[in-house]
Amino acid sequence: MYCCCVSSCHRFIDPIGLGFEHYDAIGKYRAMDGLGEVNAAGEITGAREDLAGPYYGGVELAKKLAGSSEVAECVANQWFRFALGRIESLDDACSIQTLHDEFKASGGSIRTLLSQVALSDAFRHVRLTASEE
């Protein structure tokens, strides 16, 4: 039975997942599988230029992710969301931009990112909801 949902997901998942072919089902590294030499060539699609493109193996994937502005912004956004317990709104645009800028300027320092989250106006001026008043 063909499922369009599975097909549409796999067109995004498969290209990036192929880079993990060197690892078996329990995470043990392997150079060969039952069919011969492992081909761990993967590709990131649908991403910014500094992330998109081919790579070979988990180490190259990690390097691509670590050097990506898109991933850095995502990390900053997720820490912001976790710290505030909510998704950012348009009112948070300045705080979010400052987080992105400071995180980039620090070379990706998580310590700096967390400090900047705590120092942001959005964090220091949390709005109460009706149930908290």
XYZ file of C-alpha atoms in Angstrom:
133
model
C 0.000 0.000 0.000
C 1.397 3.372 -1.009
C 1.123 6.230 1.481
C 1.787 9.744 0.261
C 2.559 10.901 3.813
C 5.402 8.422 4.216
C 6.739 9.246 0.772
C 6.758 12.985 1.409
C 8.547 12.571 4.754
C 11.168 10.239 3.343
C 12.177 12.600 0.581
C 13.502 14.877 3.362
C 14.683 12.240 5.837
C 16.428 9.786 3.519
C 19.022 12.091 1.920
C 20.356 13.261 5.284
C 20.003 9.844 6.934
C 22.146 8.085 4.350
C 25.198 9.683 5.945
C 24.672 7.401 8.954
C 25.084 4.169 6.954
C 28.431 3.517 8.677
C 26.505 2.746 11.874
C 24.512 -0.436 12.364
C 21.223 -0.799 14.244
C 22.935 -0.507 17.642
C 25.337 2.279 16.640
C 28.452 0.173 16.024
C 30.683 1.558 13.293
C 31.028 -0.583 10.182
C 32.820 -0.215 6.867
C 30.993 -3.160 5.272
C 27.419 -4.373 5.414
C 25.758 -7.450 3.903
C 25.910 -5.886 0.442
C 29.556 -4.762 0.444
C 31.289 -1.499 1.242
C 29.074 1.034 3.007
C 28.236 4.191 1.067
C 27.660 6.949 3.624
C 27.101 9.731 1.119
C 24.271 11.986 2.256
C 22.784 15.293 1.258
C 21.017 18.099 3.059
C 18.214 19.620 1.012
C 15.865 22.521 1.606
C 18.329 24.434 3.778
C 20.379 27.623 3.531
C 23.432 27.670 1.296
C 25.873 27.256 4.219
C 24.197 23.960 5.153
C 22.697 22.498 1.980
C 24.617 20.056 -0.148
C 26.363 16.723 -0.092
C 28.547 15.277 2.653
C 30.088 11.918 3.476
C 29.553 10.332 6.868
C 28.598 11.496 10.320
C 31.727 13.556 10.973
C 31.229 15.709 7.864
C 27.535 16.070 8.738
C 28.448 17.280 12.234
C 30.865 19.825 10.763
C 28.218 21.115 8.339
C 25.694 21.454 11.154
C 28.206 23.161 13.457
C 29.085 25.740 10.795
C 25.526 26.546 9.778
C 23.861 29.884 10.520
C 20.483 28.168 10.200
C 21.334 25.631 12.908
C 22.776 28.349 15.181
C 19.582 30.387 14.896
C 17.486 27.297 15.557
C 19.516 26.516 18.701
C 19.054 30.096 19.941
C 15.319 29.989 19.218
C 14.875 26.682 21.025
C 16.712 27.889 24.141
C 14.568 31.041 24.113
C 11.393 28.940 23.845
C 12.490 26.589 26.623
C 13.464 29.442 28.967
C 10.230 31.338 28.460
C 7.960 28.317 28.153
C 6.389 29.633 24.966
C 6.909 30.254 21.274
C 8.322 33.660 20.381
C 5.965 36.332 19.083
C 6.450 39.430 16.958
C 6.988 41.353 20.210
C 10.138 39.259 20.760
C 11.787 40.162 17.440
C 14.418 42.420 19.014
C 15.275 39.913 21.732
C 15.544 37.089 19.197
C 17.742 39.137 16.842
C 20.032 40.046 19.731
C 20.291 36.371 20.700
C 21.223 35.433 17.135
C 23.800 38.234 16.886
C 25.423 37.551 20.269
C 25.479 33.783 19.752
C 27.196 34.260 16.384
C 29.653 36.829 17.762
C 30.591 34.449 20.591
C 31.493 31.700 18.139
C 28.552 29.593 19.266
C 29.163 29.740 23.018
C 26.227 28.119 24.831
C 27.255 29.970 28.002
C 26.927 33.299 26.175
C 23.619 32.244 24.642
C 22.120 31.312 28.007
C 23.346 34.550 29.569
C 21.800 36.548 26.744
C 18.489 34.695 27.110
C 18.423 35.567 30.819
C 19.342 39.197 30.080
C 16.789 39.623 27.291
C 13.835 41.949 27.769
C 11.515 39.073 26.914
C 12.880 36.994 29.808
C 13.133 39.829 32.331
C 9.641 41.113 31.592
C 7.597 37.922 31.430
C 3.888 38.539 31.061
C 1.517 36.805 33.439
C -1.365 34.848 32.018
C -4.875 35.000 33.464
C -4.347 31.732 35.366
C -1.195 33.115 37.076
C -2.653 36.388 38.308
